[in-house]
mmCIF file with all atom_site columns, C-alpha atoms in Angstrom:
data_model
loop_
_atom_site.group_PDB
_atom_site.id
_atom_site.type_symbol
_atom_site.label_atom_id
_atom_site.label_alt_id
_atom_site.label_comp_id
_atom_site.label_asym_id
_atom_site.label_entity_id
_atom_site.label_seq_id
_atom_site.pdbx_PDB_ins_code
_atom_site.Cartn_x
_atom_site.Cartn_y
_atom_site.Cartn_z
_atom_site.occupancy
_atom_site.B_iso_or_equiv
_atom_site.pdbx_formal_charge
_atom_site.auth_seq_id
_atom_site.auth_comp_id
_atom_site.auth_asym_id
_atom_site.auth_atom_id
_atom_site.pdbx_PDB_model_num
ATOM 1  C CA . MET A 1 1  ? -9.700  -4.214  -6.186  1.00 57.00 ? 1  MET A CA 1
ATOM 2  C CA . ARG A 1 2  ? -9.149  -4.052  -2.893  1.00 66.00 ? 2  ARG A CA 1
ATOM 3  C CA . ALA A 1 3  ? -10.891 -0.918  -1.209  1.00 66.00 ? 3  ALA A CA 1
ATOM 4  C CA . ILE A 1 4  ? -8.692  1.834   -0.853  1.00 62.00 ? 4  ILE A CA 1
ATOM 5  C CA . ASN A 1 5  ? -6.658  2.432   2.763   1.00 62.00 ? 5  ASN A CA 1
ATOM 6  C CA . ASP A 1 6  ? -7.840  5.775   4.655   1.00 60.00 ? 6  ASP A CA 1
ATOM 7  C CA . ALA A 1 7  ? -3.579  5.946   4.532   1.00 57.00 ? 7  ALA A CA 1
ATOM 8  C CA . HIS A 1 8  ? -3.472  6.777   0.444   1.00 55.00 ? 8  HIS A CA 1
ATOM 9  C CA . VAL A 1 9  ? -6.239  10.090  1.805   1.00 62.00 ? 9  VAL A CA 1
ATOM 10 C CA . ALA A 1 10 ? -5.576  10.653  5.069   1.00 63.00 ? 10 ALA A CA 1
ATOM 11 C CA . GLU A 1 11 ? -3.915  14.170  4.527   1.00 84.00 ? 11 GLU A CA 1
ATOM 12 C CA . PRO A 1 12 ? -4.880  17.208  1.646   1.00 91.00 ? 12 PRO A CA 1
ATOM 13 C CA . GLY A 1 13 ? -2.638  16.942  -1.214  1.00 88.00 ? 13 GLY A CA 1
ATOM 14 C CA . LEU A 1 14 ? -2.795  13.180  -1.879  1.00 91.00 ? 14 LEU A CA 1
ATOM 15 C CA . ALA A 1 15 ? -5.446  11.231  -4.071  1.00 91.00 ? 15 ALA A CA 1
ATOM 16 C CA . VAL A 1 16 ? -6.256  7.521   -5.379  1.00 90.00 ? 16 VAL A CA 1
ATOM 17 C CA . VAL A 1 17 ? -6.780  7.920   -8.708  1.00 92.00 ? 17 VAL A CA 1
ATOM 18 C CA . GLU A 1 18 ? -7.921  4.398   -10.621 1.00 93.00 ? 18 GLU A CA 1
ATOM 19 C CA . VAL A 1 19 ? -7.859  4.065   -14.198 1.00 96.00 ? 19 VAL A CA 1
ATOM 20 C CA . ALA A 1 20 ? -10.228 2.346   -16.077 1.00 96.00 ? 20 ALA A CA 1
ATOM 21 C CA . ALA A 1 21 ? -8.920  2.034   -20.005 1.00 97.00 ? 21 ALA A CA 1
ATOM 22 C CA . ALA A 1 22 ? -9.813  -0.821  -22.628 1.00 97.00 ? 22 ALA A CA 1
ATOM 23 C CA . ASP A 1 23 ? -5.536  -2.050  -22.509 1.00 97.00 ? 23 ASP A CA 1
ATOM 24 C CA . ASP A 1 24 ? -2.454  -1.636  -20.661 1.00 97.00 ? 24 ASP A CA 1
ATOM 25 C CA . GLU A 1 25 ? -0.760  0.173   -22.732 1.00 97.00 ? 25 GLU A CA 1
ATOM 26 C CA . THR A 1 26 ? -3.353  3.547   -22.936 1.00 97.00 ? 26 THR A CA 1
ATOM 27 C CA . ALA A 1 27 ? -3.618  2.554   -18.726 1.00 97.00 ? 27 ALA A CA 1
ATOM 28 C CA . PHE A 1 28 ? 0.231   2.391   -18.022 1.00 97.00 ? 28 PHE A CA 1
ATOM 29 C CA . ALA A 1 29 ? 0.601   5.382   -20.851 1.00 97.00 ? 29 ALA A CA 1
ATOM 30 C CA . VAL A 1 30 ? -2.287  7.644   -18.592 1.00 97.00 ? 30 VAL A CA 1
ATOM 31 C CA . GLN A 1 31 ? -0.109  6.833   -15.748 1.00 96.00 ? 31 GLN A CA 1
ATOM 32 C CA . GLU A 1 32 ? 2.927   7.562   -16.817 1.00 95.00 ? 32 GLU A CA 1
ATOM 33 C CA . LEU A 1 33 ? 1.447   11.399  -18.006 1.00 95.00 ? 33 LEU A CA 1
ATOM 34 C CA . LEU A 1 34 ? -0.142  11.688  -14.258 1.00 94.00 ? 34 LEU A CA 1
ATOM 35 C CA . ALA A 1 35 ? 4.581   11.422  -13.477 1.00 92.00 ? 35 ALA A CA 1
ATOM 36 C CA . THR A 1 36 ? 4.729   14.275  -15.509 1.00 92.00 ? 36 THR A CA 1
ATOM 37 C CA . ARG A 1 37 ? 3.290   16.304  -13.484 1.00 91.00 ? 37 ARG A CA 1
ATOM 38 C CA . TRP A 1 38 ? 3.066   14.833  -9.177  1.00 90.00 ? 38 TRP A CA 1
ATOM 39 C CA . ALA A 1 39 ? 4.819   12.479  -7.413  1.00 91.00 ? 39 ALA A CA 1
ATOM 40 C CA . VAL A 1 40 ? 3.179   9.383   -8.367  1.00 91.00 ? 40 VAL A CA 1
ATOM 41 C CA . ALA A 1 41 ? 3.195   6.337   -6.985  1.00 90.00 ? 41 ALA A CA 1
ATOM 42 C CA . PRO A 1 42 ? 3.394   3.948   -9.588  1.00 90.00 ? 42 PRO A CA 1
ATOM 43 C CA . ALA A 1 43 ? 0.964   0.521   -10.000 1.00 92.00 ? 43 ALA A CA 1
ATOM 44 C CA . ASP A 1 44 ? 3.116   -2.278  -11.960 1.00 93.00 ? 44 ASP A CA 1
ATOM 45 C CA . ARG A 1 45 ? 0.461   -4.462  -12.834 1.00 94.00 ? 45 ARG A CA 1
ATOM 46 C CA . THR A 1 46 ? -3.313  -3.625  -14.848 1.00 96.00 ? 46 THR A CA 1
ATOM 47 C CA . ALA A 1 47 ? -6.037  -6.066  -12.524 1.00 94.00 ? 47 ALA A CA 1
ATOM 48 C CA . HIS A 1 48 ? -9.143  -7.231  -14.785 1.00 92.00 ? 48 HIS A CA 1
ATOM 49 C CA . GLU A 1 49 ? -12.522 -8.554  -13.810 1.00 88.00 ? 49 GLU A CA 1
ATOM 50 C CA . PRO A 1 50 ? -14.123 -11.121 -16.036 1.00 91.00 ? 50 PRO A CA 1
ATOM 51 C CA . GLY A 1 51 ? -16.745 -10.446 -16.977 1.00 92.00 ? 51 GLY A CA 1
ATOM 52 C CA . GLU A 1 52 ? -15.150 -7.056  -18.086 1.00 91.00 ? 52 GLU A CA 1
ATOM 53 C CA . GLN A 1 53 ? -14.306 -5.317  -20.242 1.00 92.00 ? 53 GLN A CA 1
ATOM 54 C CA . GLY A 1 54 ? -10.753 -3.767  -20.507 1.00 96.00 ? 54 GLY A CA 1
ATOM 55 C CA . VAL A 1 55 ? -8.624  -2.777  -17.551 1.00 97.00 ? 55 VAL A CA 1
ATOM 56 C CA . ARG A 1 56 ? -8.187  -0.716  -14.218 1.00 95.00 ? 56 ARG A CA 1
ATOM 57 C CA . LEU A 1 57 ? -5.239  0.607   -12.463 1.00 96.00 ? 57 LEU A CA 1
ATOM 58 C CA . ARG A 1 58 ? -5.046  1.674   -9.444  1.00 93.00 ? 58 ARG A CA 1
ATOM 59 C CA . CYS A 1 59 ? -1.715  4.986   -8.612  1.00 92.00 ? 59 CYS A CA 1
ATOM 60 C CA . PHE A 1 60 ? -1.351  6.899   -5.961  1.00 91.00 ? 60 PHE A CA 1
ATOM 61 C CA . LEU A 1 61 ? -0.656  11.053  -5.559  1.00 90.00 ? 61 LEU A CA 1
ATOM 62 C CA . ASP A 1 62 ? 0.566   12.982  -3.873  1.00 90.00 ? 62 ASP A CA 1
ATOM 63 C CA . LEU A 1 63 ? 0.384   16.871  -4.624  1.00 89.00 ? 63 LEU A CA 1
ATOM 64 C CA . ARG A 1 64 ? 2.478   18.625  -2.349  1.00 89.00 ? 64 ARG A CA 1
ATOM 65 C CA . GLN A 1 65 ? 5.286   16.523  -3.721  1.00 81.00 ? 65 GLN A CA 1
ATOM 66 C CA . GLN A 1 66 ? 7.170   17.470  -7.962  1.00 72.00 ? 66 GLN A CA 1
ATOM 67 C CA . PRO A 1 67 ? 7.620   14.405  -9.737  1.00 67.00 ? 67 PRO A CA 1
ATOM 68 C CA . ASP A 1 68 ? 10.396  12.583  -9.768  1.00 64.00 ? 68 ASP A CA 1
ATOM 69 C CA . THR A 1 69 ? 13.042  13.841  -12.301 1.00 55.00 ? 69 THR A CA 1
#
């Protein structure tokens, strides 16, 4: 995965969350769970590193905002 951009964590209340999971379905389920509580810039795909098990997903949270409903 790419390095985290400083702009994504430039202010209090902004966070980058990286999920490691066995499969895409689990990673996206965790992202959906986060989105029920906070505003999330969601990932649309997971990443898989050759030679490693599972997948990774990175999403960006704004704890200052309520989620879109």
